Amino acid sequence: MGKFDKDALCVCLTSRQVRAQHQGVVLPQPVQRFRFSANEGQRLGNPKKALLVHHALNKRENATSRSRAVRISAEKKEEVKEVVNSRREFALNSVSGIFLASMFSFSGTRPSNLGPKNYGNFKQLGLCPPTPNCISTAEEANDLSHYVPQWTYNPPEGRGSKNKATRAQAMAELQAAIENTEPDKFTHEIIKVTDDYLYAEYTSPIFGFVDDVEFYFPPGEDSLVEYRSASRLGESDGDINRKRIRDLRKELQKAGWQSVGF
């Protein structure tokens, strides 16, 4: 009981309006209930079905509006996040960042699991946490992303074939290398030294972040040295642990040391 006008508006007429048309009575214009394409309305040919289409279209428009609102909200959050990150970078690279570092300590707590671990038939230094701010010679069979090769202070093609160094001599050379290198201006402090183990702390120049660095001289004829360098706090270290070990290796090469592997 209805018709479609030229504007593709489906107008549903009540029985009262139909009788009024036959009697020649002029009634107010019918309310425009909903809008959809003329082809869809003509194909349905039924006001009830047209009403269902109307509800479906409204539902789709509402869903589109909600999706648009969510997208706009997400874009605003990204803008706020970029502003926060920019402010953080500014703080870290400005005088206010230095002032913040002077007010708070970022040294963390010294780990309780330092030192070589006893695995029955052998000892070795500890493994690394999942975060990338750690490297260890003990990760060879566990996690190559944290693995670094051992050193030898008596390489076969070097002084190991002529005039071998003793472990005590090698330990003295290691301490000298630590004193003579300063990667990224980290200050160092040797905390513990035994006949086969050395532990040092490296502190960053501004915020005072501390890295724990260990060296272990296992028994054997290969004159090997294991090491582990790990940051106490955070996840990323800017590769400072690898830079530190690289600088130490280069310094020790002057004394005849060599890296084993790659």
PDB file of C-alpha atoms in Angstrom:
ATOM      1  CA  MET A   1       0.000   0.000   0.000  1.00  0.00           C
ATOM      2  CA  GLY A   2       2.465   2.666  -1.027  1.00  0.00           C
ATOM      3  CA  LYS A   3       4.440   4.203  -3.868  1.00  0.00           C
ATOM      4  CA  PHE A   4       7.932   5.452  -4.665  1.00  0.00           C
ATOM      5  CA  ASP A   5       8.469   9.108  -5.573  1.00  0.00           C
ATOM      6  CA  LYS A   6      11.092  10.418  -7.943  1.00  0.00           C
ATOM      7  CA  ASP A   7      13.526  11.027  -5.076  1.00  0.00           C
ATOM      8  CA  ALA A   8      13.582   7.291  -4.305  1.00  0.00           C
ATOM      9  CA  LEU A   9      11.717   7.784  -1.019  1.00  0.00           C
ATOM     10  CA  CYS A  10       9.521   4.873  -0.005  1.00  0.00           C
ATOM     11  CA  VAL A  11       6.328   6.320   1.535  1.00  0.00           C
ATOM     12  CA  CYS A  12       4.109   3.893   3.445  1.00  0.00           C
ATOM     13  CA  LEU A  13       0.432   5.032   3.499  1.00  0.00           C
ATOM     14  CA  THR A  14      -1.985   4.175   6.260  1.00  0.00           C
ATOM     15  CA  SER A  15      -5.542   2.920   5.536  1.00  0.00           C
ATOM     16  CA  ARG A  16      -6.907   6.313   6.681  1.00  0.00           C
ATOM     17  CA  GLN A  17      -4.805   8.089   4.060  1.00  0.00           C
ATOM     18  CA  VAL A  18      -5.957   5.686   1.335  1.00  0.00           C
ATOM     19  CA  ARG A  19      -9.663   6.326   2.148  1.00  0.00           C
ATOM     20  CA  ALA A  20      -9.038  10.056   2.203  1.00  0.00           C
ATOM     21  CA  GLN A  21      -7.548   9.936  -1.307  1.00  0.00           C
ATOM     22  CA  HIS A  22     -10.684   8.201  -2.651  1.00  0.00           C
ATOM     23  CA  GLN A  23     -12.963  10.794  -0.939  1.00  0.00           C
ATOM     24  CA  GLY A  24     -10.958  13.737  -2.233  1.00  0.00           C
ATOM     25  CA  VAL A  25      -9.913  14.873   1.233  1.00  0.00           C
ATOM     26  CA  VAL A  26      -6.513  16.585   1.429  1.00  0.00           C
ATOM     27  CA  LEU A  27      -4.419  15.254   4.297  1.00  0.00           C
ATOM     28  CA  PRO A  28      -0.975  16.355   5.439  1.00  0.00           C
ATOM     29  CA  GLN A  29       1.938  14.896   3.506  1.00  0.00           C
ATOM     30  CA  PRO A  30       2.938  11.447   4.792  1.00  0.00           C
ATOM     31  CA  VAL A  31       6.027  11.206   6.955  1.00  0.00           C
ATOM     32  CA  GLN A  32       9.134  10.018   5.159  1.00  0.00           C
ATOM     33  CA  ARG A  33      10.004   6.906   7.125  1.00  0.00           C
ATOM     34  CA  PHE A  34      13.261   5.776   5.483  1.00  0.00           C
ATOM     35  CA  ARG A  35      15.442   6.039   2.394  1.00  0.00           C
ATOM     36  CA  PHE A  36      16.986   3.454   0.117  1.00  0.00           C
ATOM     37  CA  SER A  37      17.429   2.924  -3.612  1.00  0.00           C
ATOM     38  CA  ALA A  38      14.373   2.885  -5.811  1.00  0.00           C
ATOM     39  CA  ASN A  39      15.481  -0.399  -7.373  1.00  0.00           C
ATOM     40  CA  GLU A  40      15.601  -2.070  -3.948  1.00  0.00           C
ATOM     41  CA  GLY A  41      12.145  -0.735  -3.012  1.00  0.00           C
ATOM     42  CA  GLN A  42      10.565  -1.753  -6.330  1.00  0.00           C
ATOM     43  CA  ARG A  43      12.141  -5.176  -6.093  1.00  0.00           C
ATOM     44  CA  LEU A  44      10.709  -5.728  -2.615  1.00  0.00           C
ATOM     45  CA  GLY A  45       7.268  -4.387  -3.497  1.00  0.00           C
ATOM     46  CA  ASN A  46       6.238  -4.691   0.143  1.00  0.00           C
ATOM     47  CA  PRO A  47       6.291  -1.986   2.850  1.00  0.00           C
ATOM     48  CA  LYS A  48       7.063  -4.520   5.585  1.00  0.00           C
ATOM     49  CA  LYS A  49      10.069  -5.803   3.686  1.00  0.00           C
ATOM     50  CA  ALA A  50      11.014  -2.212   2.977  1.00  0.00           C
ATOM     51  CA  LEU A  51      10.935  -1.524   6.699  1.00  0.00           C
ATOM     52  CA  LEU A  52      13.326  -4.439   7.278  1.00  0.00           C
ATOM     53  CA  VAL A  53      15.660  -2.965   4.683  1.00  0.00           C
ATOM     54  CA  HIS A  54      15.396   0.370   6.444  1.00  0.00           C
ATOM     55  CA  HIS A  55      16.460  -1.162   9.765  1.00  0.00           C
ATOM     56  CA  ALA A  56      19.306  -3.038   8.100  1.00  0.00           C
ATOM     57  CA  LEU A  57      20.560   0.133   6.436  1.00  0.00           C
ATOM     58  CA  ASN A  58      20.367   2.068   9.701  1.00  0.00           C
ATOM     59  CA  LYS A  59      22.290  -0.711  11.445  1.00  0.00           C
ATOM     60  CA  ARG A  60      24.985  -0.589   8.777  1.00  0.00           C
ATOM     61  CA  GLU A  61      25.229   3.218   8.995  1.00  0.00           C
ATOM     62  CA  ASN A  62      25.499   3.045  12.793  1.00  0.00           C
ATOM     63  CA  ALA A  63      28.265   0.426  12.539  1.00  0.00           C
ATOM     64  CA  THR A  64      30.108   2.600  10.024  1.00  0.00           C
ATOM     65  CA  SER A  65      29.799   5.593  12.345  1.00  0.00           C
ATOM     66  CA  ARG A  66      31.140   3.593  15.289  1.00  0.00           C
ATOM     67  CA  SER A  67      34.036   2.305  13.174  1.00  0.00           C
ATOM     68  CA  ARG A  68      34.809   5.859  12.076  1.00  0.00           C
ATOM     69  CA  ALA A  69      34.716   7.044  15.706  1.00  0.00           C
ATOM     70  CA  VAL A  70      37.063   4.252  16.801  1.00  0.00           C
ATOM     71  CA  ARG A  71      39.475   5.080  13.983  1.00  0.00           C
ATOM     72  CA  ILE A  72      39.478   8.773  14.877  1.00  0.00           C
ATOM     73  CA  SER A  73      40.017   7.902  18.547  1.00  0.00           C
ATOM     74  CA  ALA A  74      42.966   5.640  17.657  1.00  0.00           C
ATOM     75  CA  GLU A  75      44.488   8.380  15.497  1.00  0.00           C
ATOM     76  CA  LYS A  76      44.212  10.855  18.385  1.00  0.00           C
ATOM     77  CA  LYS A  77      45.889   8.354  20.736  1.00  0.00           C
ATOM     78  CA  GLU A  78      48.764   7.934  18.261  1.00  0.00           C
ATOM     79  CA  GLU A  79      49.152  11.721  18.120  1.00  0.00           C
ATOM     80  CA  VAL A  80      49.261  11.895  21.934  1.00  0.00           C
ATOM     81  CA  LYS A  81      51.787   9.018  22.011  1.00  0.00           C
ATOM     82  CA  GLU A  82      54.036  10.823  19.521  1.00  0.00           C
ATOM     83  CA  VAL A  83      53.892  13.965  21.659  1.00  0.00           C
ATOM     84  CA  VAL A  84      54.782  11.996  24.804  1.00  0.00           C
ATOM     85  CA  ASN A  85      57.690  10.259  23.052  1.00  0.00           C
ATOM     86  CA  SER A  86      58.962  13.575  21.732  1.00  0.00           C
ATOM     87  CA  ARG A  87      58.865  15.071  25.209  1.00  0.00           C
ATOM     88  CA  ARG A  88      60.675  12.025  26.627  1.00  0.00           C
ATOM     89  CA  GLU A  89      63.435  12.314  24.013  1.00  0.00           C
ATOM     90  CA  PHE A  90      63.719  16.021  24.760  1.00  0.00           C
ATOM     91  CA  ALA A  91      64.055  15.297  28.477  1.00  0.00           C
ATOM     92  CA  LEU A  92      66.720  12.684  27.925  1.00  0.00           C
ATOM     93  CA  ASN A  93      68.775  15.013  25.739  1.00  0.00           C
ATOM     94  CA  SER A  94      68.400  18.249  27.646  1.00  0.00           C
ATOM     95  CA  VAL A  95      69.501  19.902  30.848  1.00  0.00           C
ATOM     96  CA  SER A  96      66.239  18.804  32.488  1.00  0.00           C
ATOM     97  CA  GLY A  97      67.228  15.211  31.758  1.00  0.00           C
ATOM     98  CA  ILE A  98      70.538  15.736  33.547  1.00  0.00           C
ATOM     99  CA  PHE A  99      68.681  17.295  36.480  1.00  0.00           C
ATOM    100  CA  LEU A 100      66.336  14.287  36.580  1.00  0.00           C
ATOM    101  CA  ALA A 101      69.332  11.945  36.641  1.00  0.00           C
ATOM    102  CA  SER A 102      70.772  13.851  39.593  1.00  0.00           C
ATOM    103  CA  MET A 103      67.527  13.426  41.555  1.00  0.00           C
ATOM    104  CA  PHE A 104      67.009   9.680  41.004  1.00  0.00           C
ATOM    105  CA  SER A 105      69.210   6.587  40.916  1.00  0.00           C
ATOM    106  CA  PHE A 106      68.919   4.032  38.115  1.00  0.00           C
ATOM    107  CA  SER A 107      71.640   1.691  39.323  1.00  0.00           C
ATOM    108  CA  GLY A 108      69.273  -1.124  40.247  1.00  0.00           C
ATOM    109  CA  THR A 109      70.145  -3.966  42.610  1.00  0.00           C
ATOM    110  CA  ARG A 110      73.247  -6.101  42.212  1.00  0.00           C
ATOM    111  CA  PRO A 111      72.174  -9.578  40.989  1.00  0.00           C
ATOM    112  CA  SER A 112      72.482 -12.431  43.461  1.00  0.00           C
ATOM    113  CA  ASN A 113      73.229 -15.069  40.812  1.00  0.00           C
ATOM    114  CA  LEU A 114      76.627 -13.818  39.644  1.00  0.00           C
ATOM    115  CA  GLY A 115      79.651 -16.075  39.315  1.00  0.00           C
ATOM    116  CA  PRO A 116      80.269 -19.383  37.542  1.00  0.00           C
ATOM    117  CA  LYS A 117      77.572 -22.023  37.936  1.00  0.00           C
ATOM    118  CA  ASN A 118      78.459 -25.599  38.856  1.00  0.00           C
ATOM    119  CA  TYR A 119      76.827 -28.100  36.473  1.00  0.00           C
ATOM    120  CA  GLY A 120      78.504 -31.192  37.894  1.00  0.00           C
ATOM    121  CA  ASN A 121      81.186 -32.017  35.349  1.00  0.00           C
ATOM    122  CA  PHE A 122      81.899 -28.375  34.460  1.00  0.00           C
ATOM    123  CA  LYS A 123      81.373 -24.767  35.441  1.00  0.00           C
ATOM    124  CA  GLN A 124      80.310 -21.835  33.318  1.00  0.00           C
ATOM    125  CA  LEU A 125      78.837 -18.358  33.657  1.00  0.00           C
ATOM    126  CA  GLY A 126      75.096 -17.772  33.710  1.00  0.00           C
ATOM    127  CA  LEU A 127      72.711 -17.553  30.772  1.00  0.00           C
ATOM    128  CA  CYS A 128      70.951 -14.385  29.623  1.00  0.00           C
ATOM    129  CA  PRO A 129      67.344 -13.297  30.190  1.00  0.00           C
ATOM    130  CA  PRO A 130      65.076 -13.051  27.107  1.00  0.00           C
ATOM    131  CA  THR A 131      65.791  -9.322  26.759  1.00  0.00           C
ATOM    132  CA  PRO A 132      68.421  -8.253  24.188  1.00  0.00           C
ATOM    133  CA  ASN A 133      70.561  -6.295  26.678  1.00  0.00           C
ATOM    134  CA  CYS A 134      72.808  -9.243  27.566  1.00  0.00           C
ATOM    135  CA  ILE A 135      75.487 -11.400  25.934  1.00  0.00           C
ATOM    136  CA  SER A 136      77.182 -14.528  27.278  1.00  0.00           C
ATOM    137  CA  THR A 137      79.606 -17.202  26.092  1.00  0.00           C
ATOM    138  CA  ALA A 138      77.364 -19.754  27.869  1.00  0.00           C
ATOM    139  CA  GLU A 139      74.597 -19.294  25.266  1.00  0.00           C
ATOM    140  CA  GLU A 140      76.348 -21.277  22.494  1.00  0.00           C
ATOM    141  CA  ALA A 141      73.974 -24.262  22.733  1.00  0.00           C
ATOM    142  CA  ASN A 142      70.954 -22.325  23.964  1.00  0.00           C
ATOM    143  CA  ASP A 143      70.362 -18.949  22.254  1.00  0.00           C
ATOM    144  CA  LEU A 144      72.626 -17.731  19.460  1.00  0.00           C
ATOM    145  CA  SER A 145      71.123 -14.228  19.579  1.00  0.00           C
ATOM    146  CA  HIS A 146      72.819 -13.772  22.975  1.00  0.00           C
ATOM    147  CA  TYR A 147      75.909 -15.835  22.200  1.00  0.00           C
ATOM    148  CA  VAL A 148      79.450 -14.469  21.909  1.00  0.00           C
ATOM    149  CA  PRO A 149      82.591 -16.595  21.384  1.00  0.00           C
ATOM    150  CA  GLN A 150      85.179 -17.294  24.055  1.00  0.00           C
ATOM    151  CA  TRP A 151      88.664 -15.822  24.117  1.00  0.00           C
ATOM    152  CA  THR A 152      91.993 -17.551  24.421  1.00  0.00           C
ATOM    153  CA  TYR A 153      95.081 -15.879  25.847  1.00  0.00           C
ATOM    154  CA  ASN A 154      97.348 -18.515  24.266  1.00  0.00           C
ATOM    155  CA  PRO A 155      96.255 -18.892  20.632  1.00  0.00           C
ATOM    156  CA  PRO A 156      97.985 -21.842  18.880  1.00  0.00           C
ATOM    157  CA  GLU A 157      99.210 -19.675  15.995  1.00  0.00           C
ATOM    158  CA  GLY A 158     100.415 -16.971  18.391  1.00  0.00           C
ATOM    159  CA  ARG A 159     102.191 -16.977  21.710  1.00  0.00           C
ATOM    160  CA  GLY A 160     100.589 -20.307  22.567  1.00  0.00           C
ATOM    161  CA  SER A 161     103.110 -22.010  20.295  1.00  0.00           C
ATOM    162  CA  LYS A 162     106.180 -20.281  21.723  1.00  0.00           C
ATOM    163  CA  ASN A 163     105.945 -18.561  25.058  1.00  0.00           C
ATOM    164  CA  LYS A 164     102.650 -19.343  26.775  1.00  0.00           C
ATOM    165  CA  ALA A 165     101.204 -16.906  29.265  1.00  0.00           C
ATOM    166  CA  THR A 166     100.156 -18.105  32.695  1.00  0.00           C
ATOM    167  CA  ARG A 167      96.669 -17.619  34.055  1.00  0.00           C
ATOM    168  CA  ALA A 168      97.954 -15.041  36.517  1.00  0.00           C
ATOM    169  CA  GLN A 169      99.595 -13.122  33.669  1.00  0.00           C
ATOM    170  CA  ALA A 170      96.379 -13.279  31.624  1.00  0.00           C
ATOM    171  CA  MET A 171      94.330 -12.025  34.588  1.00  0.00           C
ATOM    172  CA  ALA A 172      96.687  -9.059  34.937  1.00  0.00           C
ATOM    173  CA  GLU A 173      96.342  -8.325  31.204  1.00  0.00           C
ATOM    174  CA  LEU A 174      92.551  -8.418  31.524  1.00  0.00           C
ATOM    175  CA  GLN A 175      92.583  -5.949  34.407  1.00  0.00           C
ATOM    176  CA  ALA A 176      94.847  -3.634  32.412  1.00  0.00           C
ATOM    177  CA  ALA A 177      92.487  -3.795  29.434  1.00  0.00           C
ATOM    178  CA  ILE A 178      89.568  -2.825  31.658  1.00  0.00           C
ATOM    179  CA  GLU A 179      91.541   0.143  32.983  1.00  0.00           C
ATOM    180  CA  ASN A 180      92.564   1.281  29.500  1.00  0.00           C
ATOM    181  CA  THR A 181      89.146   1.196  27.803  1.00  0.00           C
ATOM    182  CA  GLU A 182      86.079   3.383  28.319  1.00  0.00           C
ATOM    183  CA  PRO A 183      83.338   2.438  25.822  1.00  0.00           C
ATOM    184  CA  ASP A 184      80.630   5.153  25.593  1.00  0.00           C
ATOM    185  CA  LYS A 185      82.275   6.847  28.596  1.00  0.00           C
ATOM    186  CA  PHE A 186      80.993   4.244  31.065  1.00  0.00           C
ATOM    187  CA  THR A 187      83.018   4.279  34.280  1.00  0.00           C
ATOM    188  CA  HIS A 188      84.170   0.914  35.628  1.00  0.00           C
ATOM    189  CA  GLU A 189      84.863  -0.541  39.040  1.00  0.00           C
ATOM    190  CA  ILE A 190      86.400  -3.971  39.613  1.00  0.00           C
ATOM    191  CA  ILE A 191      84.417  -5.499  42.463  1.00  0.00           C
ATOM    192  CA  LYS A 192      85.892  -8.974  42.835  1.00  0.00           C
ATOM    193  CA  VAL A 193      89.013 -10.791  41.613  1.00  0.00           C
ATOM    194  CA  THR A 194      90.093 -14.378  42.309  1.00  0.00           C
ATOM    195  CA  ASP A 195      92.587 -16.624  40.542  1.00  0.00           C
ATOM    196  CA  ASP A 196      89.954 -17.620  37.932  1.00  0.00           C
ATOM    197  CA  TYR A 197      87.161 -14.998  38.145  1.00  0.00           C
ATOM    198  CA  LEU A 198      86.777 -11.239  37.738  1.00  0.00           C
ATOM    199  CA  TYR A 199      83.616  -9.193  38.263  1.00  0.00           C
ATOM    200  CA  ALA A 200      83.278  -5.508  37.359  1.00  0.00           C
ATOM    201  CA  GLU A 201      80.480  -2.935  37.295  1.00  0.00           C
ATOM    202  CA  TYR A 202      80.140  -0.390  34.475  1.00  0.00           C
ATOM    203  CA  THR A 203      78.076   2.760  35.118  1.00  0.00           C
ATOM    204  CA  SER A 204      76.608   5.064  32.444  1.00  0.00           C
ATOM    205  CA  PRO A 205      77.749   8.711  32.597  1.00  0.00           C
ATOM    206  CA  ILE A 206      74.356  10.445  33.058  1.00  0.00           C
ATOM    207  CA  PHE A 207      71.594   8.294  34.500  1.00  0.00           C
ATOM    208  CA  GLY A 208      73.852   5.879  36.328  1.00  0.00           C
ATOM    209  CA  PHE A 209      72.611   2.670  34.698  1.00  0.00           C
ATOM    210  CA  VAL A 210      74.804  -0.241  35.794  1.00  0.00           C
ATOM    211  CA  ASP A 211      75.961  -3.223  33.719  1.00  0.00           C
ATOM    212  CA  ASP A 212      77.383  -6.341  35.357  1.00  0.00           C
ATOM    213  CA  VAL A 213      80.406  -7.816  33.546  1.00  0.00           C
ATOM    214  CA  GLU A 214      82.022 -11.156  34.485  1.00  0.00           C
ATOM    215  CA  PHE A 215      85.047 -13.109  33.281  1.00  0.00           C
ATOM    216  CA  TYR A 216      85.792 -16.731  34.097  1.00  0.00           C
ATOM    217  CA  PHE A 217      89.003 -18.709  33.403  1.00  0.00           C
ATOM    218  CA  PRO A 218      87.941 -22.386  33.247  1.00  0.00           C
ATOM    219  CA  PRO A 219      90.582 -25.084  33.821  1.00  0.00           C
ATOM    220  CA  GLY A 220      92.166 -26.763  30.799  1.00  0.00           C
ATOM    221  CA  GLU A 221      94.986 -26.576  28.301  1.00  0.00           C
ATOM    222  CA  ASP A 222      93.114 -24.330  25.860  1.00  0.00           C
ATOM    223  CA  SER A 223      93.654 -21.198  27.987  1.00  0.00           C
ATOM    224  CA  LEU A 224      90.037 -20.093  27.428  1.00  0.00           C
ATOM    225  CA  VAL A 225      88.214 -17.159  28.980  1.00  0.00           C
ATOM    226  CA  GLU A 226      84.424 -16.978  29.264  1.00  0.00           C
ATOM    227  CA  TYR A 227      82.552 -13.711  29.824  1.00  0.00           C
ATOM    228  CA  ARG A 228      79.089 -12.290  30.351  1.00  0.00           C
ATOM    229  CA  SER A 229      77.940  -8.669  30.084  1.00  0.00           C
ATOM    230  CA  ALA A 230      74.374  -7.744  31.085  1.00  0.00           C
ATOM    231  CA  SER A 231      72.398  -4.590  31.870  1.00  0.00           C
ATOM    232  CA  ARG A 232      70.488  -4.570  35.145  1.00  0.00           C
ATOM    233  CA  LEU A 233      67.520  -2.445  34.032  1.00  0.00           C
ATOM    234  CA  GLY A 234      65.449  -2.047  30.880  1.00  0.00           C
ATOM    235  CA  GLU A 235      65.413  -4.145  27.728  1.00  0.00           C
ATOM    236  CA  SER A 236      67.468  -2.384  25.060  1.00  0.00           C
ATOM    237  CA  ASP A 237      71.078  -1.371  25.701  1.00  0.00           C
ATOM    238  CA  GLY A 238      72.006   0.350  22.450  1.00  0.00           C
ATOM    239  CA  ASP A 239      74.501  -2.498  21.891  1.00  0.00           C
ATOM    240  CA  ILE A 240      76.706  -1.085  24.659  1.00  0.00           C
ATOM    241  CA  ASN A 241      77.429  -4.587  26.017  1.00  0.00           C
ATOM    242  CA  ARG A 242      78.720  -5.722  22.620  1.00  0.00           C
ATOM    243  CA  LYS A 243      80.686  -2.485  22.150  1.00  0.00           C
ATOM    244  CA  ARG A 244      82.326  -2.976  25.557  1.00  0.00           C
ATOM    245  CA  ILE A 245      83.375  -6.556  24.814  1.00  0.00           C
ATOM    246  CA  ARG A 246      84.611  -5.559  21.358  1.00  0.00           C
ATOM    247  CA  ASP A 247      86.785  -2.769  22.798  1.00  0.00           C
ATOM    248  CA  LEU A 248      88.195  -5.121  25.433  1.00  0.00           C
ATOM    249  CA  ARG A 249      88.944  -7.780  22.805  1.00  0.00           C
ATOM    250  CA  LYS A 250      90.781  -5.283  20.624  1.00  0.00           C
ATOM    251  CA  GLU A 251      92.815  -4.118  23.610  1.00  0.00           C
ATOM    252  CA  LEU A 252      93.652  -7.698  24.606  1.00  0.00           C
ATOM    253  CA  GLN A 253      94.722  -8.552  21.052  1.00  0.00           C
ATOM    254  CA  LYS A 254      97.648  -6.197  21.595  1.00  0.00           C
ATOM    255  CA  ALA A 255      98.805  -8.563  24.355  1.00  0.00           C
ATOM    256  CA  GLY A 256      98.412 -11.655  22.157  1.00  0.00           C
ATOM    257  CA  TRP A 257      94.845 -12.718  22.932  1.00  0.00           C
ATOM    258  CA  GLN A 258      92.454 -13.987  20.269  1.00  0.00           C
ATOM    259  CA  SER A 259      88.729 -14.602  19.872  1.00  0.00           C
ATOM    260  CA  VAL A 260      87.643 -18.217  19.383  1.00  0.00           C
ATOM    261  CA  GLY A 261      85.021 -18.794  16.684  1.00  0.00           C
ATOM    262  CA  PHE A 262      83.862 -15.590  15.004  1.00  0.00           C
TER     263      PHE A 262
END
